[in-house]
mmCIF file of C-alpha atoms in Angstrom:
data_model
loop_
_atom_site.group_PDB
_atom_site.id
_atom_site.type_symbol
_atom_site.label_atom_id
_atom_site.label_comp_id
_atom_site.label_asym_id
_atom_site.label_seq_id
_atom_site.Cartn_x
_atom_site.Cartn_y
_atom_site.Cartn_z
ATOM 1 C CA MET A 503 75.966 56.945 -39.490
ATOM 2 C CA SER A 504 74.818 54.184 -42.408
ATOM 3 C CA SER A 505 76.449 50.761 -43.102
ATOM 4 C CA PRO A 506 77.526 50.095 -46.228
ATOM 5 C CA SER A 507 74.929 47.141 -47.979
ATOM 6 C CA ALA A 508 78.117 45.553 -49.687
ATOM 7 C CA TYR A 509 82.039 44.374 -49.931
ATOM 8 C CA SER A 510 84.323 47.132 -51.652
ATOM 9 C CA PRO A 511 87.840 47.120 -52.092
ATOM 10 C CA SER A 512 89.846 49.391 -50.374
ATOM 11 C CA SER A 513 91.457 51.490 -51.887
ATOM 12 C CA SER A 514 95.420 51.796 -50.078
ATOM 13 C CA VAL A 515 95.603 47.959 -52.106
ATOM 14 C CA PRO A 516 97.380 47.664 -55.164
ATOM 15 C CA ALA A 517 95.226 46.168 -58.351
ATOM 16 C CA ASP A 518 96.915 42.934 -58.231
ATOM 17 C CA LYS A 519 96.353 42.009 -54.962
ATOM 18 C CA PRO A 520 92.996 39.823 -53.953
ATOM 19 C CA VAL A 521 91.417 41.705 -51.201
ATOM 20 C CA ARG A 522 90.402 39.415 -48.158
ATOM 21 C CA ARG A 523 86.855 39.807 -47.308
ATOM 22 C CA VAL A 524 86.430 39.011 -43.587
ATOM 23 C CA VAL A 525 83.147 39.211 -41.415
ATOM 24 C CA PHE A 526 83.354 38.508 -37.417
ATOM 25 C CA LEU A 527 80.208 37.901 -35.300
ATOM 26 C CA CYS A 528 80.518 39.401 -32.482
ATOM 27 C CA LYS A 529 77.261 40.063 -29.167
ATOM 28 C CA SER A 530 78.234 43.450 -29.195
ATOM 29 C CA ASP A 531 80.779 45.940 -31.311
ATOM 30 C CA ASN A 532 82.045 47.626 -27.987
ATOM 31 C CA VAL A 533 80.559 46.015 -24.321
ATOM 32 C CA GLY A 534 83.028 43.625 -23.008
ATOM 33 C CA GLY A 535 86.868 42.863 -23.304
ATOM 34 C CA ALA A 536 86.042 40.030 -26.851
ATOM 35 C CA ALA A 537 84.017 42.839 -28.419
ATOM 36 C CA ILE A 538 86.436 45.922 -28.236
ATOM 37 C CA VAL A 539 89.369 43.414 -29.204
ATOM 38 C CA THR A 540 87.023 41.885 -31.931
ATOM 39 C CA ARG A 541 86.620 45.518 -32.939
ATOM 40 C CA ARG A 542 90.094 46.963 -32.917
ATOM 41 C CA LEU A 543 91.378 43.663 -35.066
ATOM 42 C CA MET A 544 88.369 44.110 -37.560
ATOM 43 C CA LYS A 545 89.928 48.104 -37.850
ATOM 44 C CA ALA A 546 93.398 46.894 -37.878
ATOM 45 C CA LEU A 547 92.345 44.858 -40.505
ATOM 46 C CA ALA A 548 91.267 47.328 -42.180
ATOM 47 C CA SER A 549 93.522 49.179 -41.903
ATOM 48 C CA ALA A 550 96.020 46.554 -43.773
ATOM 49 C CA GLY A 551 93.401 46.279 -47.327
ATOM 50 C CA VAL A 552 91.467 43.813 -45.882
ATOM 51 C CA ASP A 553 87.388 44.524 -46.675
ATOM 52 C CA ALA A 554 86.833 43.771 -42.776
ATOM 53 C CA ARG A 555 83.118 43.984 -41.228
ATOM 54 C CA MET A 556 81.221 43.153 -38.128
ATOM 55 C CA LEU A 557 77.819 41.975 -37.543
ATOM 56 C CA VAL A 558 76.020 42.580 -33.753
ATOM 57 C CA VAL A 559 73.084 42.003 -31.837
ATOM 58 C CA GLU A 560 73.902 44.904 -29.529
ATOM 59 C CA ARG A 561 74.936 48.109 -30.770
ATOM 60 C CA ARG A 562 77.438 50.968 -29.839
ATOM 61 C CA THR A 563 79.041 52.293 -32.117
ATOM 62 C CA ASP A 564 78.272 54.399 -35.208
ATOM 63 C CA ASP A 565 81.239 52.516 -36.968
ATOM 64 C CA ASP A 566 79.934 51.984 -40.931
ATOM 65 C CA ARG A 567 81.609 48.632 -40.589
ATOM 66 C CA VAL A 568 79.630 47.164 -38.071
ATOM 67 C CA ALA A 569 75.932 46.198 -38.660
ATOM 68 C CA MET A 570 72.522 44.811 -36.652
ATOM 69 C CA ALA A 571 71.892 41.138 -37.604
ATOM 70 C CA GLY A 572 68.603 40.193 -37.607
ATOM 71 C CA SER A 573 65.494 42.225 -36.688
ATOM 72 C CA THR A 574 64.456 44.008 -33.224
ATOM 73 C CA LEU A 575 61.924 41.253 -32.511
ATOM 74 C CA SER A 576 64.094 38.575 -33.482
ATOM 75 C CA ARG A 577 67.173 39.461 -30.949
ATOM 76 C CA ARG A 578 65.228 40.191 -28.348
ATOM 77 C CA TYR A 579 63.710 37.131 -28.648
ATOM 78 C CA ALA A 580 66.174 34.867 -29.171
ATOM 79 C CA PHE A 581 67.832 36.336 -25.780
ATOM 80 C CA TYR A 582 65.634 36.228 -23.677
ATOM 81 C CA ALA A 583 64.569 32.853 -24.865
ATOM 82 C CA GLU A 584 67.569 31.183 -23.837
ATOM 83 C CA ARG A 585 68.066 33.363 -21.232
ATOM 84 C CA LEU A 586 64.959 31.764 -19.073
ATOM 85 C CA LYS A 587 65.695 28.311 -20.604
ATOM 86 C CA LEU A 588 68.983 28.410 -18.384
ATOM 87 C CA TYR A 589 67.149 30.271 -15.609
ATOM 88 C CA LEU A 590 64.739 26.773 -15.296
ATOM 89 C CA ARG A 591 67.551 24.449 -16.056
ATOM 90 C CA GLY A 592 69.565 26.134 -13.587
ATOM 91 C CA GLY A 593 67.027 25.652 -10.360
ATOM 92 C CA PHE A 594 65.844 29.530 -10.685
ATOM 93 C CA ASN A 595 69.278 30.278 -10.324
ATOM 94 C CA ARG A 596 69.976 34.140 -10.969
ATOM 95 C CA ARG A 597 73.799 33.400 -9.742
ATOM 96 C CA ASP A 598 75.234 31.986 -12.624
ATOM 97 C CA LEU A 599 72.711 32.820 -14.948
ATOM 98 C CA PHE A 600 75.493 34.617 -17.432
ATOM 99 C CA LYS A 601 78.370 31.902 -16.571
ATOM 100 C CA VAL A 602 76.613 29.825 -19.240
ATOM 101 C CA SER A 603 74.977 29.370 -22.859
ATOM 102 C CA THR A 604 73.651 26.620 -24.985
ATOM 103 C CA ALA A 605 73.663 28.682 -27.872
ATOM 104 C CA SER A 606 69.424 27.229 -28.241
ATOM 105 C CA ASP A 607 68.798 30.465 -29.732
ATOM 106 C CA GLY A 608 70.271 32.893 -32.382
ATOM 107 C CA VAL A 609 68.748 35.147 -35.400
ATOM 108 C CA ALA A 610 69.936 34.688 -39.232
ATOM 109 C CA VAL A 611 73.545 35.302 -39.719
ATOM 110 C CA ALA A 612 73.613 33.575 -42.693
ATOM 111 C CA SER A 613 71.207 35.069 -44.688
ATOM 112 C CA HIS A 614 72.670 38.173 -44.334
ATOM 113 C CA PRO A 615 74.432 40.160 -47.590
ATOM 114 C CA TRP A 616 77.848 40.152 -45.766
ATOM 115 C CA VAL A 617 78.493 37.044 -44.859
ATOM 116 C CA LYS A 618 76.846 35.974 -47.767
ATOM 117 C CA GLN A 619 79.779 37.988 -50.073
ATOM 118 C CA ALA A 620 82.449 36.797 -47.448
ATOM 119 C CA ASP A 621 85.720 34.808 -48.157
ATOM 120 C CA VAL A 622 86.029 33.828 -44.301
ATOM 121 C CA VAL A 623 83.916 34.626 -41.356
ATOM 122 C CA CYS A 624 84.945 34.757 -38.135
ATOM 123 C CA LEU A 625 83.409 33.451 -34.728
ATOM 124 C CA SER A 626 84.289 35.790 -31.985
ATOM 125 C CA TRP A 627 82.201 35.915 -28.580
ATOM 126 C CA VAL A 628 78.473 34.620 -30.239
ATOM 127 C CA ASN A 629 76.473 33.835 -27.310
ATOM 128 C CA GLN A 630 73.242 35.285 -25.716
ATOM 129 C CA GLY A 631 70.780 35.529 -29.023
ATOM 130 C CA LEU A 632 73.636 36.209 -31.817
ATOM 131 C CA LEU A 633 74.477 32.257 -33.023
ATOM 132 C CA SER A 634 71.952 29.043 -32.262
ATOM 133 C CA LEU A 635 73.177 26.071 -32.968
ATOM 134 C CA LYS A 636 70.900 25.192 -35.543
ATOM 135 C CA GLY A 637 72.373 28.937 -37.690
ATOM 136 C CA TRP A 638 76.167 27.417 -36.741
ATOM 137 C CA ARG A 639 75.053 24.341 -38.747
ATOM 138 C CA ARG A 640 73.592 26.131 -42.040
ATOM 139 C CA LEU A 641 76.389 28.639 -41.753
ATOM 140 C CA LEU A 642 78.824 25.139 -42.429
ATOM 141 C CA ARG A 643 77.321 24.796 -45.020
ATOM 142 C CA MET A 644 77.967 27.726 -46.882
ATOM 143 C CA ASP A 645 81.202 27.738 -49.669
ATOM 144 C CA LYS A 646 83.784 29.948 -47.026
ATOM 145 C CA GLN A 647 86.505 29.209 -44.590
ATOM 146 C CA PHE A 648 85.089 29.805 -40.873
ATOM 147 C CA VAL A 649 87.483 30.809 -38.243
ATOM 148 C CA ALA A 650 86.744 30.609 -33.762
ATOM 149 C CA ILE A 651 88.549 33.022 -32.071
ATOM 150 C CA MET A 652 88.623 31.729 -28.248
ATOM 151 C CA HIS A 653 88.111 34.814 -26.436
ATOM 152 C CA ASP A 654 86.947 32.322 -23.130
ATOM 153 C CA LEU A 655 86.350 28.550 -22.885
ATOM 154 C CA TRP A 656 82.657 28.092 -24.662
ATOM 155 C CA TYR A 657 84.304 26.386 -28.002
ATOM 156 C CA ILE A 658 86.253 23.907 -25.787
ATOM 157 C CA THR A 659 82.654 23.147 -22.736
ATOM 158 C CA GLY A 660 79.626 22.419 -23.197
ATOM 159 C CA ILE A 661 78.214 25.678 -22.078
ATOM 160 C CA CYS A 662 79.948 26.748 -19.376
ATOM 161 C CA HIS A 663 82.579 29.656 -20.487
ATOM 162 C CA LEU A 664 84.799 29.540 -17.984
ATOM 163 C CA PRO A 665 84.745 25.870 -16.190
ATOM 164 C CA ALA A 666 87.052 26.591 -13.196
ATOM 165 C CA SER A 667 87.993 23.808 -11.571
ATOM 166 C CA CYS A 668 85.762 21.521 -13.169
ATOM 167 C CA THR A 669 87.517 19.301 -15.743
ATOM 168 C CA GLY A 670 84.494 17.581 -17.572
ATOM 169 C CA TYR A 671 85.763 18.959 -20.673
ATOM 170 C CA HIS A 672 88.465 17.059 -20.705
ATOM 171 C CA VAL A 673 85.787 14.112 -21.094
ATOM 172 C CA ALA A 674 82.301 14.564 -22.814
ATOM 173 C CA CYS A 675 80.770 17.325 -19.940
ATOM 174 C CA GLY A 676 77.853 15.610 -18.471
ATOM 175 C CA HIS A 677 76.901 16.470 -14.851
ATOM 176 C CA CYS A 678 76.978 19.985 -14.586
ATOM 177 C CA PRO A 679 77.533 21.865 -11.470
ATOM 178 C CA TYR A 680 75.528 24.635 -13.438
ATOM 179 C CA LEU A 681 72.326 22.912 -13.636
ATOM 180 C CA ASN A 682 69.508 21.890 -11.906
ATOM 181 C CA TRP A 683 68.760 18.790 -13.295
ATOM 182 C CA ARG A 684 72.347 16.648 -13.765
ATOM 183 C CA GLY A 685 73.437 13.601 -14.732
ATOM 184 C CA PRO A 686 75.406 12.250 -17.498
ATOM 185 C CA ARG A 687 73.682 13.008 -20.309
ATOM 186 C CA ASP A 688 72.209 16.042 -18.896
ATOM 187 C CA LEU A 689 71.853 19.742 -21.042
ATOM 188 C CA SER A 690 75.978 20.230 -21.297
ATOM 189 C CA HIS A 691 76.678 16.902 -22.244
ATOM 190 C CA ARG A 692 73.818 17.007 -25.475
ATOM 191 C CA VAL A 693 75.428 20.947 -26.309
ATOM 192 C CA TRP A 694 78.764 18.833 -25.854
ATOM 193 C CA GLN A 695 77.944 16.479 -28.592
ATOM 194 C CA ALA A 696 76.153 19.204 -30.704
ATOM 195 C CA LYS A 697 79.432 20.812 -30.617
ATOM 196 C CA ALA A 698 81.889 17.736 -31.620
ATOM 197 C CA ARG A 699 79.367 17.646 -35.125
ATOM 198 C CA LEU A 700 80.238 20.329 -36.018
ATOM 199 C CA TYR A 701 84.045 19.918 -35.288
ATOM 200 C CA ALA A 702 83.172 16.979 -37.537
ATOM 201 C CA THR A 703 82.309 19.094 -40.530
ATOM 202 C CA GLY A 704 86.517 19.661 -40.573
ATOM 203 C CA ARG A 705 84.519 23.284 -42.051
ATOM 204 C CA MET A 706 86.548 25.349 -38.825
ATOM 205 C CA GLN A 707 89.776 26.706 -37.896
ATOM 206 C CA PHE A 708 90.420 27.716 -34.086
ATOM 207 C CA VAL A 709 92.119 30.498 -32.633
ATOM 208 C CA ALA A 710 93.124 30.347 -29.366
ATOM 209 C CA VAL A 711 94.136 33.662 -27.572
ATOM 210 C CA SER A 712 96.877 32.760 -25.671
ATOM 211 C CA SER A 713 99.558 29.899 -25.075
ATOM 212 C CA TRP A 714 97.041 29.225 -21.993
ATOM 213 C CA VAL A 715 93.876 28.818 -23.610
ATOM 214 C CA ALA A 716 95.652 26.495 -26.564
ATOM 215 C CA ASP A 717 96.545 24.399 -23.697
ATOM 216 C CA ARG A 718 93.005 24.462 -22.031
ATOM 217 C CA CYS A 719 92.017 23.245 -26.097
ATOM 218 C CA ARG A 720 94.936 20.191 -25.514
ATOM 219 C CA GLU A 721 93.211 18.888 -22.754
ATOM 220 C CA SER A 722 89.385 18.797 -23.854
ATOM 221 C CA SER A 723 87.658 15.773 -25.474
ATOM 222 C CA LEU A 724 86.242 18.457 -28.815
ATOM 223 C CA LEU A 725 89.643 19.987 -29.456
ATOM 224 C CA ARG A 726 92.436 17.838 -28.736
ATOM 225 C CA ASP A 727 93.114 16.350 -31.424
ATOM 226 C CA LEU A 728 92.591 19.684 -33.721
ATOM 227 C CA PRO A 729 95.060 22.249 -34.669
ATOM 228 C CA VAL A 730 95.007 25.758 -32.604
ATOM 229 C CA SER A 731 96.570 28.811 -33.618
ATOM 230 C CA ILE A 732 97.843 31.385 -31.274
ATOM 231 C CA VAL A 733 97.378 35.127 -31.715
ATOM 232 C CA PRO A 734 97.581 37.716 -28.862
ATOM 233 C CA ASN A 735 94.348 40.044 -28.811
ATOM 234 C CA PRO A 736 95.542 42.624 -30.330
ATOM 235 C CA LEU A 737 96.695 46.631 -28.315
ATOM 236 C CA PRO A 738 97.012 49.635 -29.176
ATOM 237 C CA VAL A 739 100.478 49.389 -27.682
ATOM 238 C CA ALA A 740 101.764 51.353 -30.049
ATOM 239 C CA ARG A 741 100.319 54.918 -29.371
ATOM 240 C CA PHE A 742 101.421 54.693 -25.823
ATOM 241 C CA THR A 743 104.233 56.752 -24.081
ATOM 242 C CA TYR A 744 106.096 55.662 -20.944
ATOM 243 C CA ASP A 745 107.713 58.967 -19.605
ATOM 244 C CA ARG A 746 106.568 58.709 -16.001
ATOM 245 C CA THR A 747 104.559 60.866 -14.367
ATOM 246 C CA GLY A 748 103.310 62.269 -11.000
ATOM 247 C CA ASP A 749 105.000 61.178 -7.670
ATOM 248 C CA THR A 750 108.485 59.514 -8.123
ATOM 249 C CA SER A 751 109.325 59.101 -4.482
ATOM 250 C CA ARG A 752 107.220 56.225 -3.824
ATOM 251 C CA CYS A 753 106.739 53.127 -5.692
ATOM 252 C CA VAL A 754 102.803 52.941 -7.640
ATOM 253 C CA ILE A 755 101.096 50.257 -7.923
ATOM 254 C CA ALA A 756 98.472 49.869 -10.787
ATOM 255 C CA MET A 757 95.672 47.920 -10.483
ATOM 256 C CA GLY A 758 92.332 47.725 -12.642
ATOM 257 C CA ALA A 759 89.195 46.055 -14.187
ATOM 258 C CA ALA A 760 86.282 46.726 -14.746
ATOM 259 C CA ARG A 761 85.249 45.888 -12.101
ATOM 260 C CA LEU A 762 87.845 45.294 -9.359
ATOM 261 C CA ASP A 763 86.037 43.034 -6.628
ATOM 262 C CA ASP A 764 84.682 40.234 -9.279
ATOM 263 C CA PRO A 765 85.449 37.293 -8.208
ATOM 264 C CA VAL A 766 87.693 36.353 -11.066
ATOM 265 C CA LYS A 767 90.225 39.232 -10.575
ATOM 266 C CA GLY A 768 91.108 37.841 -6.839
ATOM 267 C CA PHE A 769 90.967 40.963 -5.338
ATOM 268 C CA ASP A 770 91.052 39.759 -1.992
ATOM 269 C CA LEU A 771 94.642 37.539 -2.311
ATOM 270 C CA MET A 772 95.560 41.484 -3.740
ATOM 271 C CA ILE A 773 94.247 43.114 -0.402
ATOM 272 C CA ALA A 774 96.374 39.671 0.999
ATOM 273 C CA ALA A 775 99.213 40.208 -0.859
ATOM 274 C CA ALA A 776 99.095 44.071 -0.001
ATOM 275 C CA ASN A 777 98.553 43.233 3.578
ATOM 276 C CA GLN A 778 101.631 40.957 3.995
ATOM 277 C CA ILE A 779 103.790 43.466 2.782
ATOM 278 C CA VAL A 780 103.020 45.458 5.756
ATOM 279 C CA ASP A 781 103.386 43.176 7.519
ATOM 280 C CA HIS A 782 106.860 41.443 6.954
ATOM 281 C CA HIS A 783 108.437 43.893 5.190
ATOM 282 C CA PRO A 784 107.538 47.733 6.359
ATOM 283 C CA GLN A 785 110.421 49.520 4.882
ATOM 284 C CA VAL A 786 109.155 48.358 1.476
ATOM 285 C CA ALA A 787 105.738 49.165 1.837
ATOM 286 C CA ALA A 788 106.562 52.916 3.214
ATOM 287 C CA HIS A 789 107.391 53.498 0.049
ATOM 288 C CA MET A 790 105.314 51.707 -1.704
ATOM 289 C CA HIS A 791 101.176 52.952 -2.999
ATOM 290 C CA LEU A 792 98.343 51.616 -4.617
ATOM 291 C CA LEU A 793 96.870 53.197 -7.214
ATOM 292 C CA LEU A 794 93.414 51.472 -8.235
ATOM 293 C CA PHE A 795 90.918 52.087 -10.474
ATOM 294 C CA GLY A 796 87.810 49.922 -11.568
ATOM 295 C CA HIS A 797 84.089 49.640 -10.012
ATOM 296 C CA LEU A 798 83.916 48.055 -6.835
ATOM 297 C CA ARG A 799 79.972 46.795 -5.527
ATOM 298 C CA ARG A 800 81.359 46.797 -2.327
ATOM 299 C CA PRO A 801 83.608 49.464 -1.610
ATOM 300 C CA GLU A 802 84.086 48.448 2.134
ATOM 301 C CA ALA A 803 85.807 45.983 1.452
ATOM 302 C CA LEU A 804 88.883 48.345 0.510
ATOM 303 C CA ASP A 805 88.653 48.554 4.863
ATOM 304 C CA ALA A 806 90.889 45.848 5.212
ATOM 305 C CA LEU A 807 93.699 46.919 2.987
ATOM 306 C CA ARG A 808 96.527 48.475 5.327
ATOM 307 C CA LEU A 809 99.413 49.853 2.022
ATOM 308 C CA SER A 810 98.751 53.264 1.385
ATOM 309 C CA HIS A 811 96.359 53.148 -1.441
ATOM 310 C CA THR A 812 93.853 55.520 -3.409
ATOM 311 C CA TRP A 813 90.834 53.786 -5.166
ATOM 312 C CA LEU A 814 90.006 55.981 -8.579
ATOM 313 C CA GLY A 815 86.551 54.671 -9.482
ATOM 314 C CA PRO A 816 85.362 53.691 -12.544
ATOM 315 C CA VAL A 817 87.862 55.718 -15.003
ATOM 316 C CA ALA A 818 86.795 56.210 -19.122
ATOM 317 C CA PRO A 819 89.257 54.050 -21.206
ATOM 318 C CA ALA A 820 91.795 56.506 -22.154
ATOM 319 C CA ASP A 821 92.845 57.625 -18.723
ATOM 320 C CA VAL A 822 94.410 54.718 -18.336
ATOM 321 C CA PRO A 823 97.405 55.142 -19.819
ATOM 322 C CA GLY A 824 97.785 57.500 -18.667
ATOM 323 C CA ILE A 825 97.203 56.339 -15.083
ATOM 324 C CA TYR A 826 99.679 53.623 -15.350
ATOM 325 C CA ARG A 827 102.850 56.474 -16.826
ATOM 326 C CA GLN A 828 102.158 58.079 -12.915
ATOM 327 C CA SER A 829 102.598 53.516 -11.742
ATOM 328 C CA ASP A 830 106.140 51.472 -11.389
ATOM 329 C CA VAL A 831 104.304 48.148 -11.444
ATOM 330 C CA VAL A 832 100.735 47.270 -12.495
ATOM 331 C CA LEU A 833 99.053 44.033 -11.148
ATOM 332 C CA SER A 834 96.588 41.262 -11.291
ATOM 333 C CA ALA A 835 95.507 39.224 -9.068
ATOM 334 C CA SER A 836 93.221 37.159 -10.774
ATOM 335 C CA HIS A 837 92.899 33.601 -10.492
ATOM 336 C CA PHE A 838 92.195 33.181 -14.096
ATOM 337 C CA GLU A 839 92.710 35.375 -17.532
ATOM 338 C CA THR A 840 92.649 34.255 -21.245
ATOM 339 C CA PHE A 841 94.858 37.028 -21.614
ATOM 340 C CA GLY A 842 95.612 39.541 -19.555
ATOM 341 C CA ALA A 843 95.764 43.082 -21.033
ATOM 342 C CA THR A 844 96.278 45.103 -18.478
ATOM 343 C CA LEU A 845 99.540 43.520 -17.872
ATOM 344 C CA ALA A 846 100.289 44.255 -21.581
ATOM 345 C CA GLU A 847 98.679 47.804 -21.480
ATOM 346 C CA GLY A 848 100.822 48.085 -17.983
ATOM 347 C CA MET A 849 103.678 47.473 -20.293
ATOM 348 C CA ALA A 850 103.403 49.394 -22.610
ATOM 349 C CA ALA A 851 103.238 52.690 -20.246
ATOM 350 C CA GLY A 852 106.446 51.662 -19.026
ATOM 351 C CA CYS A 853 105.556 49.505 -15.877
ATOM 352 C CA ARG A 854 106.948 46.234 -14.615
ATOM 353 C CA ALA A 855 104.108 43.452 -14.384
ATOM 354 C CA VAL A 856 103.322 41.270 -11.458
ATOM 355 C CA SER A 857 100.951 38.332 -11.557
ATOM 356 C CA PHE A 858 99.751 34.817 -10.921
ATOM 357 C CA ASP A 859 101.323 32.101 -13.810
ATOM 358 C CA GLN A 860 97.596 31.465 -14.049
ATOM 359 C CA GLY A 861 96.508 31.707 -17.880
ATOM 360 C CA GLY A 862 97.662 34.164 -20.751
ATOM 361 C CA GLN A 863 100.371 36.493 -18.284
ATOM 362 C CA CYS A 864 103.058 33.783 -18.818
ATOM 363 C CA ASP A 865 102.773 34.322 -22.242
ATOM 364 C CA ILE A 866 102.901 38.571 -21.638
ATOM 365 C CA ILE A 867 105.827 38.704 -18.589
ATOM 366 C CA ASP A 868 108.867 37.006 -18.860
ATOM 367 C CA HIS A 869 110.011 36.036 -14.844
ATOM 368 C CA LEU A 870 112.358 37.958 -13.214
ATOM 369 C CA ASP A 871 112.678 40.427 -16.554
ATOM 370 C CA THR A 872 109.825 42.341 -17.352
ATOM 371 C CA GLY A 873 108.211 41.576 -14.527
ATOM 372 C CA TYR A 874 107.102 38.796 -11.836
ATOM 373 C CA LEU A 875 105.336 35.290 -12.107
ATOM 374 C CA ALA A 876 104.061 34.254 -8.985
ATOM 375 C CA HIS A 877 102.943 30.758 -8.275
ATOM 376 C CA TYR A 878 99.363 30.248 -7.898
ATOM 377 C CA PRO A 879 97.575 30.708 -5.473
ATOM 378 C CA ASP A 880 100.674 31.090 -3.257
ATOM 379 C CA VAL A 881 100.001 35.134 -1.389
ATOM 380 C CA ASP A 882 103.171 35.084 -0.374
ATOM 381 C CA ASP A 883 104.659 34.885 -3.641
ATOM 382 C CA LEU A 884 102.811 37.922 -5.243
ATOM 383 C CA ALA A 885 104.066 39.847 -2.107
ATOM 384 C CA ARG A 886 107.549 38.797 -3.082
ATOM 385 C CA GLY A 887 106.742 38.858 -6.548
ATOM 386 C CA LEU A 888 105.377 42.971 -5.526
ATOM 387 C CA VAL A 889 108.171 43.864 -3.221
ATOM 388 C CA TRP A 890 111.078 42.763 -5.899
ATOM 389 C CA ALA A 891 108.828 44.668 -8.565
ATOM 390 C CA ALA A 892 109.455 47.765 -6.495
ATOM 391 C CA GLU A 893 113.369 47.227 -5.841
ATOM 392 C CA HIS A 894 113.787 46.907 -9.744
ATOM 393 C CA PRO A 895 112.784 49.606 -11.457
ATOM 394 C CA ALA A 896 112.034 49.081 -14.972
ATOM 395 C CA ASP A 897 114.196 49.999 -17.712
ATOM 396 C CA ARG A 898 110.350 51.718 -19.257
ATOM 397 C CA ALA A 899 111.245 51.824 -23.164
ATOM 398 C CA ARG A 900 112.166 48.487 -22.824
ATOM 399 C CA GLN A 901 109.478 47.288 -21.782
ATOM 400 C CA HIS A 902 107.610 49.041 -24.025
ATOM 401 C CA ARG A 903 109.427 48.288 -26.636
ATOM 402 C CA ILE A 904 108.823 44.256 -25.914
ATOM 403 C CA ALA A 905 104.903 44.995 -25.185
ATOM 404 C CA VAL A 906 104.658 46.745 -29.285
ATOM 405 C CA GLU A 907 106.770 43.481 -30.299
ATOM 406 C CA ARG A 908 103.815 41.549 -29.458
ATOM 407 C CA PHE A 909 101.280 42.878 -28.996
ATOM 408 C CA ASP A 910 100.991 45.937 -31.828
ATOM 409 C CA ASP A 911 97.712 46.054 -33.212
ATOM 410 C CA ALA A 912 99.086 46.241 -36.674
ATOM 411 C CA ARG A 913 101.302 43.306 -36.006
ATOM 412 C CA VAL A 914 98.771 40.989 -34.657
ATOM 413 C CA ALA A 915 96.269 41.666 -37.670
ATOM 414 C CA ARG A 916 99.360 40.836 -39.904
ATOM 415 C CA ARG A 917 99.789 37.048 -37.790
ATOM 416 C CA PHE A 918 96.393 36.647 -38.180
ATOM 417 C CA LEU A 919 95.704 37.268 -41.595
ATOM 418 C CA GLN A 920 98.733 34.161 -42.106
ATOM 419 C CA VAL A 921 96.630 32.362 -39.943
ATOM 420 C CA LEU A 922 94.004 32.966 -42.881
ATOM 421 C CA GLN A 923 96.261 31.959 -45.319
#
């Protein structure tokens, strides 16, 4: 499907109401969590009468509001040039190659007609060959409003997306653990300096997807003195149904991820908590069943799980709401989440939510009400949370209503517009 070449007012907008023309910059339109929620926000804004578009370097849909930035050659060059430099800087370490981004290379975003015609340019997940620091500076010379949406912590660090236990971003980065050649003025510090100069222009607004991300901004040397708004990720939760289906004789606990044994997802912590229930609450465990979905790089890891369980493997996104309807509890054992969409989606389908109190989950779960927030990384407390959820069946209609009030895509779009205005 061809993309429209220019902005045009939506026919649903009254003639006397000015139309905001917004373009989102994101690496992809459908690969990765940031891409999915960015496109969802774009569509929600379009439904609200905003002429919203999306520029990407990896297009997987035929959405006519999505266009490719740059030429095929420039896109390939930008991606591989940055990765090669990082591969060399990281001491030929492939394991951490995609945990950092330097924005050393990108495509010509500022010259695209949609950017030229936009009132607002939203920087979403702009790494891996979309936007370079040089291109960013060129954008900020344009007479537009600029918003950065923080799906991870890259905007507040030098080069890493999630600093884990490193607190270098509290000061000025440097001595980066991801680099082979590190020191007080290493590559991470130089990129930190470049970002500081960009932010000093006063042209950027910042939006965090959770209060946890906003708290990290207040710790950051780059953003602690700048205002940060909080707007959650939009989810299609109003379209979820919440009546319980399937076997109701057991407490079914659902846990899913694109890759279940991704180190961030805490798969080992989940197994440890489940085994704690088997050992210390056998009567409760006898009526529990884990329903797991997502890719497993090492399926043999399930051999250590002694609680009754089923692994569905990777599932299509359209099938996920049905899995939650068969469940009573939705679980996340992640070491941290900037938002925690699986918990909100599970709640929208009527589940109680159980998670660690480490990340955006704290915006989703009301402790001992809609779910249980366990002290991180206390496996015993996570097990207690699952037992509590099993013994306190949820008011599924109420869980759904709360999720819709907080995260429905149309409501989130209205909150985002308030930030723009």
